[in-house]
mmCIF file of C-alpha atoms in Angstrom:
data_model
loop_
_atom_site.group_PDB
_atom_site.id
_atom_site.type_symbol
_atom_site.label_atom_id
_atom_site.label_comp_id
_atom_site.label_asym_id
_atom_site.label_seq_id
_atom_site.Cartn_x
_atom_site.Cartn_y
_atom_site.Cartn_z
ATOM 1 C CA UNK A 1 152.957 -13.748 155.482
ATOM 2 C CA UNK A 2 154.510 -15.493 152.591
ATOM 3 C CA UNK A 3 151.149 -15.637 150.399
ATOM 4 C CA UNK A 4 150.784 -12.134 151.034
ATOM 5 C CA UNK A 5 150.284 -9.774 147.700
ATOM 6 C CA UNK A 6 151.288 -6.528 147.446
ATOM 7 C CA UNK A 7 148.133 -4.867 147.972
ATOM 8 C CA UNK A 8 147.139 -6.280 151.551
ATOM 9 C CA UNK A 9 150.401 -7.075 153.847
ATOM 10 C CA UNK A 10 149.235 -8.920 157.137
ATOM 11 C CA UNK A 11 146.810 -6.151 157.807
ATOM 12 C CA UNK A 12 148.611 -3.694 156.305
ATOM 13 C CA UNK A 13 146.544 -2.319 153.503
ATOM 14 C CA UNK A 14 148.398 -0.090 150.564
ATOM 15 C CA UNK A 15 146.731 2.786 148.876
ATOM 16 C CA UNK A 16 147.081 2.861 145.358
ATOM 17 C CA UNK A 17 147.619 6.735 144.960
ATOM 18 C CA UNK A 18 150.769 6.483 146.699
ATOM 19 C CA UNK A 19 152.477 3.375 145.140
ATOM 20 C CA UNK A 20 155.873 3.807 144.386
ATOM 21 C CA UNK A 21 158.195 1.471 141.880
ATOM 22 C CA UNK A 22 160.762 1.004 144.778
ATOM 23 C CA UNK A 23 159.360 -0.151 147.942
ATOM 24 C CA UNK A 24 161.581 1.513 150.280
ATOM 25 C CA UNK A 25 159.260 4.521 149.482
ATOM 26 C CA UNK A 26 155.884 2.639 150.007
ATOM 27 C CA UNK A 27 153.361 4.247 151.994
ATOM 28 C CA UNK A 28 150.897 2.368 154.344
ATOM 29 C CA UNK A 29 147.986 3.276 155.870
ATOM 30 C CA UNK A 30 147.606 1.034 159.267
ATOM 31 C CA UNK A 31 144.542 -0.811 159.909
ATOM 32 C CA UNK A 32 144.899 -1.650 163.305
ATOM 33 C CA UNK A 33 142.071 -3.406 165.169
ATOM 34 C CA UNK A 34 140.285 -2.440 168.018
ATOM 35 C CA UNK A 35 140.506 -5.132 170.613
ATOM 36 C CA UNK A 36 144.225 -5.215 170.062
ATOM 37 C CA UNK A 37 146.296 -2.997 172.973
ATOM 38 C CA UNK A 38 148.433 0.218 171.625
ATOM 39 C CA UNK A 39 151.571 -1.465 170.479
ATOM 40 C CA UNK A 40 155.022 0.762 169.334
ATOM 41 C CA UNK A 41 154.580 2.306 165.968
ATOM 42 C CA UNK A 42 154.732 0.481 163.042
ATOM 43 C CA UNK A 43 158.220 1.122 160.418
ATOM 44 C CA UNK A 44 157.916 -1.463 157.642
ATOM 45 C CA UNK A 45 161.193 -0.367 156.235
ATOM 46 C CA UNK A 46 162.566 -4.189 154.257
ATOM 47 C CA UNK A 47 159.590 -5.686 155.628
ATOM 48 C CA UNK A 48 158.900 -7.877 152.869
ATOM 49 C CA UNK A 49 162.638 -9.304 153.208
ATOM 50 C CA UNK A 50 161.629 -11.111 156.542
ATOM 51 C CA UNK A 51 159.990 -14.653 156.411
ATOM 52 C CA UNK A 52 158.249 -16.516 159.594
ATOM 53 C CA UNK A 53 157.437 -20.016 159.357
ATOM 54 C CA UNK A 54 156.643 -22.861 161.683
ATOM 55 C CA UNK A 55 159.352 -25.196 162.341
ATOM 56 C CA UNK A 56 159.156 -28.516 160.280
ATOM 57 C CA UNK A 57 158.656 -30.437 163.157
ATOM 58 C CA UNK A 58 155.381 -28.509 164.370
ATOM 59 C CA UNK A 59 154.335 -27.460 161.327
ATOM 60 C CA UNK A 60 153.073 -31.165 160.728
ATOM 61 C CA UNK A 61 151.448 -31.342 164.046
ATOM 62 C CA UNK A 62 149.692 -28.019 163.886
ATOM 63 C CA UNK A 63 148.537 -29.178 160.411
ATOM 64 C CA UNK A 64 147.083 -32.311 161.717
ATOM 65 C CA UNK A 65 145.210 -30.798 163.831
ATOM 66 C CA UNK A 66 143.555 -27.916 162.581
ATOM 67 C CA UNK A 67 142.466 -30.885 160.131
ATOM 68 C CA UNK A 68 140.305 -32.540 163.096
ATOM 69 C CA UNK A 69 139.033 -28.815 164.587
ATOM 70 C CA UNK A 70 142.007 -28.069 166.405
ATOM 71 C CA UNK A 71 141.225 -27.885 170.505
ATOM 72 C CA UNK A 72 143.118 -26.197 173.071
ATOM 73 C CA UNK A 73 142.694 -27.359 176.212
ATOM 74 C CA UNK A 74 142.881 -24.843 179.233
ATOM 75 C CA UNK A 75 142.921 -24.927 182.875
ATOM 76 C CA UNK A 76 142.803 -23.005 185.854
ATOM 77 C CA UNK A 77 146.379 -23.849 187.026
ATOM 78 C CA UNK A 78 147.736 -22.692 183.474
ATOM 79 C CA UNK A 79 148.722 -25.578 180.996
ATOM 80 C CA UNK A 80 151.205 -25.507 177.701
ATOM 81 C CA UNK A 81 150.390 -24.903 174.423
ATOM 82 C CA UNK A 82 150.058 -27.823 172.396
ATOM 83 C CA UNK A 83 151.656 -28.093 169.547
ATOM 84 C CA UNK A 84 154.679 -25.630 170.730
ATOM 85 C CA UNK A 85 154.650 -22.458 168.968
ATOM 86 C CA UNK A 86 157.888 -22.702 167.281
ATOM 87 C CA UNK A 87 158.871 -20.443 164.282
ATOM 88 C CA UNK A 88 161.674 -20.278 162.046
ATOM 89 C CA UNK A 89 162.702 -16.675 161.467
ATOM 90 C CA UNK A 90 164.329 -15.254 158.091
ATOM 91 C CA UNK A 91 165.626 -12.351 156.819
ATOM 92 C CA UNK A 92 166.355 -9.893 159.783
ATOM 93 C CA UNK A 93 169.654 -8.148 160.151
ATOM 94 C CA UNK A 94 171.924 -9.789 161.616
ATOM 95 C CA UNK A 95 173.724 -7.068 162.973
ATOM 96 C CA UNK A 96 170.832 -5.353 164.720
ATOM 97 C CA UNK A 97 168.526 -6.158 167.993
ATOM 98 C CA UNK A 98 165.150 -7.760 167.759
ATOM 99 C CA UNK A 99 162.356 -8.117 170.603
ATOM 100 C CA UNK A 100 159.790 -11.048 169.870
ATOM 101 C CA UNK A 101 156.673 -10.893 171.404
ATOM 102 C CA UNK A 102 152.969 -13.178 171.439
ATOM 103 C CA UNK A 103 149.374 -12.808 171.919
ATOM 104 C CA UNK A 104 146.158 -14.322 170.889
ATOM 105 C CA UNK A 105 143.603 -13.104 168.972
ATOM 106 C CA UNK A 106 140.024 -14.029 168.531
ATOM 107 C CA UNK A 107 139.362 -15.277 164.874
ATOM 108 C CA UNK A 108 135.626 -13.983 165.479
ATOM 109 C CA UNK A 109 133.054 -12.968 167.827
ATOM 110 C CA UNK A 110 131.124 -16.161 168.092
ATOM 111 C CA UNK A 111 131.128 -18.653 170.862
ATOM 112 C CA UNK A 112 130.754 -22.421 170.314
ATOM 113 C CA UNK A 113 129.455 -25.392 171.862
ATOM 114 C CA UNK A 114 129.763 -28.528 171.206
ATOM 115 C CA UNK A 115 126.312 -30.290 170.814
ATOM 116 C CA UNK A 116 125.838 -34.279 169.381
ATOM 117 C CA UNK A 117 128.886 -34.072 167.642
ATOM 118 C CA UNK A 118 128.873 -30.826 165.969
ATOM 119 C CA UNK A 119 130.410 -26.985 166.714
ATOM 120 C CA UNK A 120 127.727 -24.718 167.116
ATOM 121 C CA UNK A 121 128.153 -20.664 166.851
ATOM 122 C CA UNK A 122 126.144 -18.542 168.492
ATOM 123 C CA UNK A 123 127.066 -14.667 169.623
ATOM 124 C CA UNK A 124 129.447 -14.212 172.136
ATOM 125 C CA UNK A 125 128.495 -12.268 175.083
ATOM 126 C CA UNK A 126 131.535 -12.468 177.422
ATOM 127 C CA UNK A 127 133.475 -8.960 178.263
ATOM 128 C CA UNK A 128 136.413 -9.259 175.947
ATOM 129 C CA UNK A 129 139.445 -7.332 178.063
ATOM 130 C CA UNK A 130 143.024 -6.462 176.439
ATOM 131 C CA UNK A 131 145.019 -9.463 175.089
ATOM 132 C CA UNK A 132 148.219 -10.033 177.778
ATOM 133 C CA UNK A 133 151.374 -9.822 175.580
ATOM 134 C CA UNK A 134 153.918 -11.832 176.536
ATOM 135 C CA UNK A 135 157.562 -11.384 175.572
ATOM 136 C CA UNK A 136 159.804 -14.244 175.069
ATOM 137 C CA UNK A 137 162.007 -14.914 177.584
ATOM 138 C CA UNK A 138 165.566 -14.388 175.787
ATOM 139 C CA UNK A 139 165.227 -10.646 175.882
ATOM 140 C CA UNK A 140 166.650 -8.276 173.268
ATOM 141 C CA UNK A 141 169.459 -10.183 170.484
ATOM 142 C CA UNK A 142 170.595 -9.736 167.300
ATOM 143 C CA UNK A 143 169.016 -10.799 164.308
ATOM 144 C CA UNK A 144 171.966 -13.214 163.584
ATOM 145 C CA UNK A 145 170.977 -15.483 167.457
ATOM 146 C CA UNK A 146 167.152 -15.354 166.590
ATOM 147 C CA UNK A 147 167.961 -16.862 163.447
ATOM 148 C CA UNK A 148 170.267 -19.532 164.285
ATOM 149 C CA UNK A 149 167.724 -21.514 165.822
ATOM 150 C CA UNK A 150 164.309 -21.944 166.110
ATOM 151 C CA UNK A 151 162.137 -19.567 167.941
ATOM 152 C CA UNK A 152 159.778 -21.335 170.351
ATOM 153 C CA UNK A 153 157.359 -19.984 173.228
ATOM 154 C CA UNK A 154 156.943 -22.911 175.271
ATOM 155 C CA UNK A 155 156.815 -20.871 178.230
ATOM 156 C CA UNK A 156 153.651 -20.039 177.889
ATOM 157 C CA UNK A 157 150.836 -20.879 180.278
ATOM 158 C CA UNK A 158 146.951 -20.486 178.853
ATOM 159 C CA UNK A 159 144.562 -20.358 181.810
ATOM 160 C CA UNK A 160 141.117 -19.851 182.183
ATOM 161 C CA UNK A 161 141.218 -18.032 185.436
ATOM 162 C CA UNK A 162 141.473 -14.754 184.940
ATOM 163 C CA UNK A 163 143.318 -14.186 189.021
ATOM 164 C CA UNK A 164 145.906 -16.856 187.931
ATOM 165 C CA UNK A 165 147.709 -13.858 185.174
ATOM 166 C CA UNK A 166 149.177 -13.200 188.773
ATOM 167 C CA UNK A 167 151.416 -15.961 188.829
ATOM 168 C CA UNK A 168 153.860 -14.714 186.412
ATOM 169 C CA UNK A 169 154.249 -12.612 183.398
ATOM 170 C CA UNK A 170 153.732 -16.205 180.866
ATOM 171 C CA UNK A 171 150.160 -16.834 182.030
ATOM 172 C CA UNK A 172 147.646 -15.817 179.609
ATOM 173 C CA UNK A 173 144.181 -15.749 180.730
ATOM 174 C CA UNK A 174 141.626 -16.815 177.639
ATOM 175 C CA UNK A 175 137.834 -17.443 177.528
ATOM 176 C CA UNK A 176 136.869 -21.049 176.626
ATOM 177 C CA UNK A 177 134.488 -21.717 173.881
ATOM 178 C CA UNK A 178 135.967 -19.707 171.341
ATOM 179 C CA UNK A 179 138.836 -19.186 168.557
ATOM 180 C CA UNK A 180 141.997 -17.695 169.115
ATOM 181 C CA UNK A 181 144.967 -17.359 166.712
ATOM 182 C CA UNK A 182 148.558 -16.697 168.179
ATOM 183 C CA UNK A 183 149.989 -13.766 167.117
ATOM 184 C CA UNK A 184 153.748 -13.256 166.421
ATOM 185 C CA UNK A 185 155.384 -9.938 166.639
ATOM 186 C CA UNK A 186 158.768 -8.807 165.965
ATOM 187 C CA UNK A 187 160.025 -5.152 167.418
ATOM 188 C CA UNK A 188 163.444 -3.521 166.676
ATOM 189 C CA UNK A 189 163.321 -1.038 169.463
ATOM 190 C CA UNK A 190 160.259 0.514 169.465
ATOM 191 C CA UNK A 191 158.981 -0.227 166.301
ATOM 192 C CA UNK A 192 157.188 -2.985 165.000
ATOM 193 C CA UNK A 193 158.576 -4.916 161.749
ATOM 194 C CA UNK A 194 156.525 -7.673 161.274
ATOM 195 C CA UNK A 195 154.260 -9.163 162.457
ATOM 196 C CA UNK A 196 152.701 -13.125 162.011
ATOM 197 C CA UNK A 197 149.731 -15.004 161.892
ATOM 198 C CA UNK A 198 149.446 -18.321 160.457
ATOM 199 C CA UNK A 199 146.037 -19.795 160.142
ATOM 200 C CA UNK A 200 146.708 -23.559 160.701
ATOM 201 C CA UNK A 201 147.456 -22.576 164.463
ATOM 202 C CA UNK A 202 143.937 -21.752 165.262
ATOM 203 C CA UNK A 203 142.130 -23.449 167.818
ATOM 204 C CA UNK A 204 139.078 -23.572 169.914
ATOM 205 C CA UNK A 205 139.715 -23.673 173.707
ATOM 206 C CA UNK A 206 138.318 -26.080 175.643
ATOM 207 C CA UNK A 207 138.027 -27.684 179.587
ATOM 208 C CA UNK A 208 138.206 -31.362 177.923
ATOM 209 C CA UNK A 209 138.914 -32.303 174.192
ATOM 210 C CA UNK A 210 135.974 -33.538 172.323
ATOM 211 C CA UNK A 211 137.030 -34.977 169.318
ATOM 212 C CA UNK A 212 138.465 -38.922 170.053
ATOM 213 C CA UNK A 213 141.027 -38.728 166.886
ATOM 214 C CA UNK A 214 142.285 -35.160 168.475
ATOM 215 C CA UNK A 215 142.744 -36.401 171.915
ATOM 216 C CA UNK A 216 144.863 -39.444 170.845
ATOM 217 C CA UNK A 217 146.890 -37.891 168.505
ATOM 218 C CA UNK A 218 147.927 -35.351 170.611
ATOM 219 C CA UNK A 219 148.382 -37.703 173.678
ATOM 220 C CA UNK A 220 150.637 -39.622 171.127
ATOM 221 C CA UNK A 221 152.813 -36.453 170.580
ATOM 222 C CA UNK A 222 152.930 -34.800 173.523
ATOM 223 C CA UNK A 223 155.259 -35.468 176.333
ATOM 224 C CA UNK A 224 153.116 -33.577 179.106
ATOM 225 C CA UNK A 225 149.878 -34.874 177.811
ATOM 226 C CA UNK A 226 147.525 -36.775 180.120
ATOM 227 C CA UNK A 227 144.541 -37.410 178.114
ATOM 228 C CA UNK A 228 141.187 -36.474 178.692
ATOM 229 C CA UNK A 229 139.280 -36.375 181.724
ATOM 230 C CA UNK A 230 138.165 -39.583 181.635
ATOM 231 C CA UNK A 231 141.201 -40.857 180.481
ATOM 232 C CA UNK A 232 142.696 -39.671 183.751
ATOM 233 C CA UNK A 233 139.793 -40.961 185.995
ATOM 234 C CA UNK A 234 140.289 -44.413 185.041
ATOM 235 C CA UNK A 235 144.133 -44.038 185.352
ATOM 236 C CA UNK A 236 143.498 -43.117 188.748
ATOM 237 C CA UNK A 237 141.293 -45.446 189.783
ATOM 238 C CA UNK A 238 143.692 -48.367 188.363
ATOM 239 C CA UNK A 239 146.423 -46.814 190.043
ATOM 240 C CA UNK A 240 144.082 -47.064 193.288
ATOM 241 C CA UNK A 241 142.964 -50.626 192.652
ATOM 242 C CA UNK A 242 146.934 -51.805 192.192
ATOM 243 C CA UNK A 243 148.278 -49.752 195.641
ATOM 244 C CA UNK A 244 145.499 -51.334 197.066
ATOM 245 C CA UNK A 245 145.928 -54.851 196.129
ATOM 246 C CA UNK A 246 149.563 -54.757 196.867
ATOM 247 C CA UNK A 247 148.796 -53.157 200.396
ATOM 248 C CA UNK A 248 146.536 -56.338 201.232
ATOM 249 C CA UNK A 249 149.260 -58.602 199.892
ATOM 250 C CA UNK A 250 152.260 -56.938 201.999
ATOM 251 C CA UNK A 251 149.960 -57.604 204.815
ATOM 252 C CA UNK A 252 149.498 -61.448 204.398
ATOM 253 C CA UNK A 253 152.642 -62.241 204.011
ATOM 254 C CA UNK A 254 154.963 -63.677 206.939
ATOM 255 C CA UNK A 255 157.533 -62.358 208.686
ATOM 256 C CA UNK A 256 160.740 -63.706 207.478
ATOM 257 C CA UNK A 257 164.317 -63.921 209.068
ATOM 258 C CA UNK A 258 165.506 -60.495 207.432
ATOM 259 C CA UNK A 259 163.146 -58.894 209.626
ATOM 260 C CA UNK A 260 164.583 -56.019 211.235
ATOM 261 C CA UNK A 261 163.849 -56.989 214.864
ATOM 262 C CA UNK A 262 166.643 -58.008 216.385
ATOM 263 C CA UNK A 263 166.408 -61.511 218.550
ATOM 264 C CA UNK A 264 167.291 -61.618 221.964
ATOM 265 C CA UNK A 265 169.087 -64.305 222.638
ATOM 266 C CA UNK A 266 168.654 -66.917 225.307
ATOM 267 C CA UNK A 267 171.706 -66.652 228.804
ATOM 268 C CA UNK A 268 174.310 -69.484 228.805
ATOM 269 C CA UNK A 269 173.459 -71.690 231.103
ATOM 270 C CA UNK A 270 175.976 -71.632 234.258
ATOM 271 C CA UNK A 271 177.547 -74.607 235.785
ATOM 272 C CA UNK A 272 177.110 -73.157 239.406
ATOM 273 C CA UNK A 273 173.189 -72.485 241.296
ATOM 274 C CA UNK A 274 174.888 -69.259 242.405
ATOM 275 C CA UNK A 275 177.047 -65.905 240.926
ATOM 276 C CA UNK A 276 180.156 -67.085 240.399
ATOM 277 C CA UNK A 277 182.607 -64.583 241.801
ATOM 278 C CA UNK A 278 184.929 -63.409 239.712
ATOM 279 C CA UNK A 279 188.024 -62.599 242.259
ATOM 280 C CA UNK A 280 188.078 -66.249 242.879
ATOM 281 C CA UNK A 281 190.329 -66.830 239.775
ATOM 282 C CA UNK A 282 193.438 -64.677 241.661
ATOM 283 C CA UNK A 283 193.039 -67.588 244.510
ATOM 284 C CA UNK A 284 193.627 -70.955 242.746
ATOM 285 C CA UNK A 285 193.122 -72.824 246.358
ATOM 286 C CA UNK A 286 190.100 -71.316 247.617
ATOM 287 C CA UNK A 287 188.927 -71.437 243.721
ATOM 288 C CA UNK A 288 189.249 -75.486 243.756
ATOM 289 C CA UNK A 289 187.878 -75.640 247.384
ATOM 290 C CA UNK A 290 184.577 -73.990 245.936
ATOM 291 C CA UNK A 291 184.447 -76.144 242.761
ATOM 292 C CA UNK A 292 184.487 -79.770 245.358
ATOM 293 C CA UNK A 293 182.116 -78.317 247.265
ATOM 294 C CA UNK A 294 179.862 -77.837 244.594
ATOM 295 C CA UNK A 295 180.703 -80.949 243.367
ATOM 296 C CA UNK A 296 179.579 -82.521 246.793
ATOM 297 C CA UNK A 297 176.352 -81.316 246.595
ATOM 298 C CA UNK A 298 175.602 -82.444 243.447
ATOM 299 C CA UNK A 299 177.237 -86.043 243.894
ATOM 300 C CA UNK A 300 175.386 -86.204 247.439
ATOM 301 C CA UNK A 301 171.943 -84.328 247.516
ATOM 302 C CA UNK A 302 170.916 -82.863 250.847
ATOM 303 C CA UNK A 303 168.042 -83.607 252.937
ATOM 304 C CA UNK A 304 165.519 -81.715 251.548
ATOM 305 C CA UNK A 305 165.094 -79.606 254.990
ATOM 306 C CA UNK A 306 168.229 -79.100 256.699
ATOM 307 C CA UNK A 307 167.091 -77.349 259.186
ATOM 308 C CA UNK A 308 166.842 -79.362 262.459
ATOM 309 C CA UNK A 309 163.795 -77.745 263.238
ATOM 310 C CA UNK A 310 162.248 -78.312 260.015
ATOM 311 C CA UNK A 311 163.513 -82.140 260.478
ATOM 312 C CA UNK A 312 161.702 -82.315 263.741
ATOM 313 C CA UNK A 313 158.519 -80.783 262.631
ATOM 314 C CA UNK A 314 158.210 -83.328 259.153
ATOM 315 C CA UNK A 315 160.334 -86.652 260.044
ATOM 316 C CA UNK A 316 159.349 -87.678 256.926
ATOM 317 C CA UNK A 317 163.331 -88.396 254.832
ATOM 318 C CA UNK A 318 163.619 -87.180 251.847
ATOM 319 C CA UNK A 319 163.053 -89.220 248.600
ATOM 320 C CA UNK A 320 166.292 -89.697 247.007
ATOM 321 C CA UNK A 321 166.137 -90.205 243.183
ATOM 322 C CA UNK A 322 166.609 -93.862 241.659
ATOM 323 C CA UNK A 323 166.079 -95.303 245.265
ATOM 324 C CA UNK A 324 162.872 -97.319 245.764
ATOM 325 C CA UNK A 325 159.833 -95.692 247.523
ATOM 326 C CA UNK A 326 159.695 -95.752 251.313
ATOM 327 C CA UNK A 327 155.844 -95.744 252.800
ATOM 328 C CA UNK A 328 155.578 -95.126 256.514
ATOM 329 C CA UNK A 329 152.680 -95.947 258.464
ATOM 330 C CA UNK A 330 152.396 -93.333 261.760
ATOM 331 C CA UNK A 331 151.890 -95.762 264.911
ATOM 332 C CA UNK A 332 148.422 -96.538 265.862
ATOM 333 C CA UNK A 333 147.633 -96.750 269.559
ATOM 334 C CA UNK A 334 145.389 -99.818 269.870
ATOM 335 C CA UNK A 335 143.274 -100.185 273.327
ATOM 336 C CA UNK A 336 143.527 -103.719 274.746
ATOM 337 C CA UNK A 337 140.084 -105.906 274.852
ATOM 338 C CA UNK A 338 139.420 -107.646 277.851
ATOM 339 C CA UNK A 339 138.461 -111.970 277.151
ATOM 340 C CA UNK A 340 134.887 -112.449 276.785
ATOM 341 C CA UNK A 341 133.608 -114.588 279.753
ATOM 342 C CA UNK A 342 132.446 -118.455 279.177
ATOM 343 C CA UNK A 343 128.970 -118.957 278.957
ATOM 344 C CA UNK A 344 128.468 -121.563 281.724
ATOM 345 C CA UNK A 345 124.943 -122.265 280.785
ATOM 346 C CA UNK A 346 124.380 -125.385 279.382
ATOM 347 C CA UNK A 347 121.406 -126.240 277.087
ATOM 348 C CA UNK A 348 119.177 -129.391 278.191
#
């Protein structure tokens, strides 16, 4: 890195009896540490001339919050690294082809828990496999592309599922409760140039952030952020509460006339008590024929049983409307009473 002295190079430690004044002639003995997988061998030849920084942007954020114990917070789905690991990248040749690849170490063997407020470090026991590398997805370019812009591995996905690594070559599995660093490393073929590791983007990796001034500023900052767990229960649950209330609402409310029912409308009334036959309008005398007929029995109501038979059975007429009420008495045979006879007694 950029504060790196001549005598220790990113790991890379020189030995003095084989210093040389130019340092295209500078022999190093590798340190290379054992947790790390068998990467390509190393060729530092203009090493020194290439720079890696973070991008202004990030560099801030990252700063901010390895101030407040920077946490990482994993899940078993896979979630983004937050702040984005984006570098700027200096002094590679332009003309040549670069591969850039990241993993994360562990800053120590010590696991930590977070216990009234404090990190607490006690030995890690955990089974600590082979860091998953993951190259960045724009392949193999020349120095000149990886230059022009920032370089940024937002594709990655940390997870604390070991199975989930199956989804896809950008899911990195990593054990919670402990310190990782990311780990930047730049390959021209099959050798390795430089590699990176800046100390601000350390973190701890955790299943819910812990520290209140971390969790808001990186829900302030970060697009995908949700906030912590609790955060996101109460969100929930007032999301709940407002489909709810507008559910009960919808459901008191009347029907109004944009309803999508459609009304069935009432039949015209007809003029005639019967069908009206349509072939009657080809026959203009039988059609007028009809219509005073019709007319006669409206002007001149029927007996209500026309029927002789009917008649004979009830005599009783009809009541006509408007005309006054009729009452018929049925005849009433009376038997004839013989005259008393005269009493010819006389009193004395």
């Amino acid at each position: 890195m950029g504060g790196a002295t001549d005598d220790c190079v990113e790991g890379y430690h020189l030995t003095e009896e084989n210093k040389y004044l130019s340092h295209s002639f500078i022999h190093i003995s590798f340190v290379y540490p054992t947790h790390l997988p068998l990467l390509p061998k190393m060729s530092l030849s203009k090493m020194t001339d290439i720079s890696v920084s973070l991008s202004s942007y990030t560099d801030a954020l990252w700063r901010n919050c390895f101030e407040l114990t920077n946490e990482m917070n994993i899940t078993a789905p896979g979630r983004r690294i937050f702040p984005t690991l984006e570098y700027i990248i200096m002094g590679l040749d332009p003309s040549k082809y670069y591969v850039m690849s990241m993993h994360f170490e562990f800053v120590d063997d010590k696991k930590l828990r977070y216990v009234n407020g404090v990190w607490t470090e006690s030995p890690s026991t955990e089974e600590k496999g082979v860091p998953r590398i993951v190259f960045h997805k724009d392949g193999s370019q020349l120095g000149k592309d990886w230059m022009d812009k920032p370089l940024s591995f937002d594709q990655i996905r940390v997870t604390n599922r070991k199975y989930n690594q199956h989804k896809g070559p950008s899911f990195v599995y990593l054990l919670t409760q402990h310190r990782y660093i990311p780990v930047l490393t730049i390959l021209e073929g099959d050798r390795i140039v430089h590699i990176s590791k800046i100390d601000c983007t350390s973190f701890i990796t955790v299943t819910a952030y812990h520290g209140v001034a971390l969790n808001h500023l990186k829900t302030e900052n970060n697009p995908y952020a949700t906030g912590s767990r609790q955060d996101r229960r109460q969100k929930r649950e007032a999301e709940s509460s407002s489909q709810s209330a507008k559910k009960m609402k919808k459901e008191s409310e009347p029907s109004t006339s944009n309803s999508t029912v459609p009304s069935i409308s009432s039949p015209a009334p007809t003029a005639f008590p019967f069908p009206f036959p349509t072939n009657l309008l080809s026959q203009p005398n039988v059609l007028l024929q009809q219509f005073q007929l019709s007319s006669q029995m409206f002007t001149h109501p029927q007996p209500m049983f026309p029927n002789p038979f009917l008649a004979a059975l009830f005599p009783t007429p009809p009541i006509t409307p408007g005309a006054p009420a009729q009452v018929v008495t049925p005849p009433v045979n009376v038997e004839p009473v013989e005259p008393a006879e005269e009493d010819a007694t006389v009193d004395a």
